[in-house]
Amino acid sequence: QVQLTESGGGFVQAGDSLRLSCTASGSSFSRYRLAWFRRTPGMEREFVAAIDVRGYSLYDDSMKGRITIFRNDAENTMDLQMYNLRPHDTALYYCAAGLPTGSPLEVRSYNYWGQGTEVTVAS
């Protein structure tokens, strides 16, 4: 079992940067593929970024070049550094963890989810 808690969301202006963090409790954190998803009202969760157990990362095209995902297995943390934020990046951002099976882009590949942290980007 893994419990995930996000932090770092907030209200920013377009062009600003923000760093989201995800802290995990439980065991075997290093076994899991980790990811960030986001959801806007009325929409399904959409993939943002993932990092596998070897540290290889994958990014959604809409945010590629503006985000970097990190993991620190010794501290059971994962971060998402976001740059040059735009109003359409406004969403509830979730961290997720799952065993490295299935597509990293899909919600169903992840068994554990945090409650989300809100990011609002003003124009």
Short mmCIF file of C-alpha atoms in Angstrom, two decimals:
data_model
loop_
_atom_site.label_atom_id
_atom_site.label_comp_id
_atom_site.label_asym_id
_atom_site.label_seq_id
_atom_site.Cartn_x
_atom_site.Cartn_y
_atom_site.Cartn_z
CA GLN A 1 0.00 0.00 0.00
CA VAL A 2 1.13 3.50 -0.80
CA GLN A 3 -0.43 6.74 0.39
CA LEU A 4 0.30 9.80 -1.71
CA THR A 5 0.04 13.44 -0.72
CA GLU A 6 0.52 16.34 -3.12
CA SER A 7 1.60 19.85 -2.23
CA GLY A 8 2.85 23.00 -3.91
CA GLY A 9 -0.18 24.11 -5.85
CA GLY A 10 -1.31 27.70 -5.83
CA PHE A 11 -2.34 30.79 -7.73
CA VAL A 12 0.22 32.15 -10.19
CA GLN A 13 0.43 34.50 -13.15
CA ALA A 14 0.97 33.39 -16.72
CA GLY A 15 4.66 32.86 -17.32
CA ASP A 16 5.40 31.94 -13.70
CA SER A 17 6.95 28.70 -12.49
CA LEU A 18 5.65 26.29 -9.88
CA ARG A 19 6.98 23.13 -8.32
CA LEU A 20 4.60 20.43 -7.20
CA SER A 21 5.65 17.75 -4.76
CA CYS A 22 4.30 14.31 -3.99
CA THR A 23 5.22 12.54 -0.78
CA ALA A 24 4.60 8.85 -0.32
CA SER A 25 4.19 6.77 2.78
CA GLY A 26 4.23 3.02 2.77
CA SER A 27 6.71 0.54 1.46
CA SER A 28 8.57 -0.23 -1.73
CA PHE A 29 8.29 3.21 -3.27
CA SER A 30 11.17 2.43 -5.63
CA ARG A 31 9.16 -0.39 -7.23
CA TYR A 32 6.56 1.97 -8.63
CA ARG A 33 6.22 3.91 -11.79
CA LEU A 34 5.19 7.44 -10.80
CA ALA A 35 3.18 9.97 -12.70
CA TRP A 36 1.34 13.27 -12.68
CA PHE A 37 -2.11 13.69 -14.15
CA ARG A 38 -4.39 16.71 -14.16
CA ARG A 39 -8.10 17.29 -14.38
CA THR A 40 -10.18 20.32 -15.25
CA PRO A 41 -13.86 20.58 -14.31
CA GLY A 42 -16.04 18.31 -16.39
CA MET A 43 -13.09 16.53 -17.95
CA GLU A 44 -11.35 13.24 -17.37
CA ARG A 45 -7.90 13.09 -15.86
CA GLU A 46 -5.22 13.59 -18.48
CA PHE A 47 -1.61 12.50 -18.50
CA VAL A 48 1.08 15.08 -17.74
CA ALA A 49 4.32 13.20 -17.03
CA ALA A 50 5.66 9.89 -15.79
CA ILE A 51 8.95 8.56 -14.52
CA ASP A 52 9.77 4.87 -14.38
CA VAL A 53 11.77 2.87 -11.87
CA ARG A 54 15.00 3.54 -13.78
CA GLY A 55 14.41 7.27 -13.89
CA TYR A 56 13.36 7.54 -17.53
CA SER A 57 10.75 10.22 -18.03
CA LEU A 58 7.86 10.72 -20.40
CA TYR A 59 5.97 13.95 -21.01
CA ASP A 60 2.73 14.97 -22.60
CA ASP A 61 3.34 16.91 -25.79
CA SER A 62 1.32 19.90 -24.65
CA MET A 63 3.66 20.53 -21.75
CA LYS A 64 6.93 19.11 -23.08
CA GLY A 65 9.74 21.61 -22.66
CA ARG A 66 7.92 23.35 -19.83
CA ILE A 67 8.00 20.60 -17.22
CA THR A 68 10.51 18.28 -15.58
CA ILE A 69 9.68 15.31 -13.40
CA PHE A 70 11.98 14.11 -10.62
CA ARG A 71 11.92 11.24 -8.18
CA ASN A 72 13.90 10.64 -5.00
CA ASP A 73 13.41 7.08 -3.84
CA ALA A 74 15.50 7.61 -0.71
CA GLU A 75 13.04 10.25 0.46
CA ASN A 76 9.90 8.76 -1.12
CA THR A 77 9.20 11.93 -3.06
CA MET A 78 8.41 12.96 -6.60
CA ASP A 79 8.34 16.50 -7.91
CA LEU A 80 7.03 18.22 -11.00
CA GLN A 81 8.78 21.46 -11.90
CA MET A 82 6.63 23.57 -14.21
CA TYR A 83 7.82 26.62 -16.15
CA ASN A 84 6.11 29.28 -18.22
CA LEU A 85 2.67 28.33 -16.99
CA ARG A 86 -0.32 29.26 -19.10
CA PRO A 87 -3.99 29.76 -18.17
CA HIS A 88 -4.95 26.47 -19.79
CA ASP A 89 -2.63 24.70 -17.34
CA THR A 90 -5.16 25.53 -14.63
CA ALA A 91 -6.27 22.19 -13.17
CA LEU A 92 -6.25 19.87 -10.21
CA TYR A 93 -2.96 17.99 -10.37
CA TYR A 94 -2.70 14.45 -9.05
CA CYS A 95 0.27 12.24 -8.39
CA ALA A 96 -0.09 8.54 -9.01
CA ALA A 97 1.87 5.35 -8.46
CA GLY A 98 1.60 1.93 -10.03
CA LEU A 99 3.61 -1.12 -10.83
CA PRO A 100 5.40 -0.71 -14.17
CA THR A 101 2.89 -2.59 -16.31
CA GLY A 102 0.60 -1.25 -18.98
CA SER A 103 0.83 2.12 -20.65
CA PRO A 104 2.27 4.94 -18.51
CA LEU A 105 -0.18 7.30 -20.23
CA GLU A 106 -3.30 5.62 -18.92
CA VAL A 107 -5.13 6.23 -15.65
CA ARG A 108 -5.82 2.52 -15.26
CA SER A 109 -2.11 1.76 -15.05
CA TYR A 110 -1.93 3.39 -11.61
CA ASN A 111 -3.28 1.90 -8.42
CA TYR A 112 -2.57 4.70 -5.98
CA TRP A 113 -3.62 8.32 -6.17
CA GLY A 114 -3.30 11.41 -4.09
CA GLN A 115 -6.12 13.86 -3.41
CA GLY A 116 -4.73 16.47 -5.78
CA THR A 117 -3.33 19.96 -5.51
CA GLU A 118 -4.93 22.92 -7.24
CA VAL A 119 -3.02 25.04 -9.75
CA THR A 120 -4.59 28.25 -11.03
CA VAL A 121 -2.85 30.32 -13.68
CA ALA A 122 -4.16 33.81 -14.29
CA SER A 123 -3.73 35.57 -17.61
#
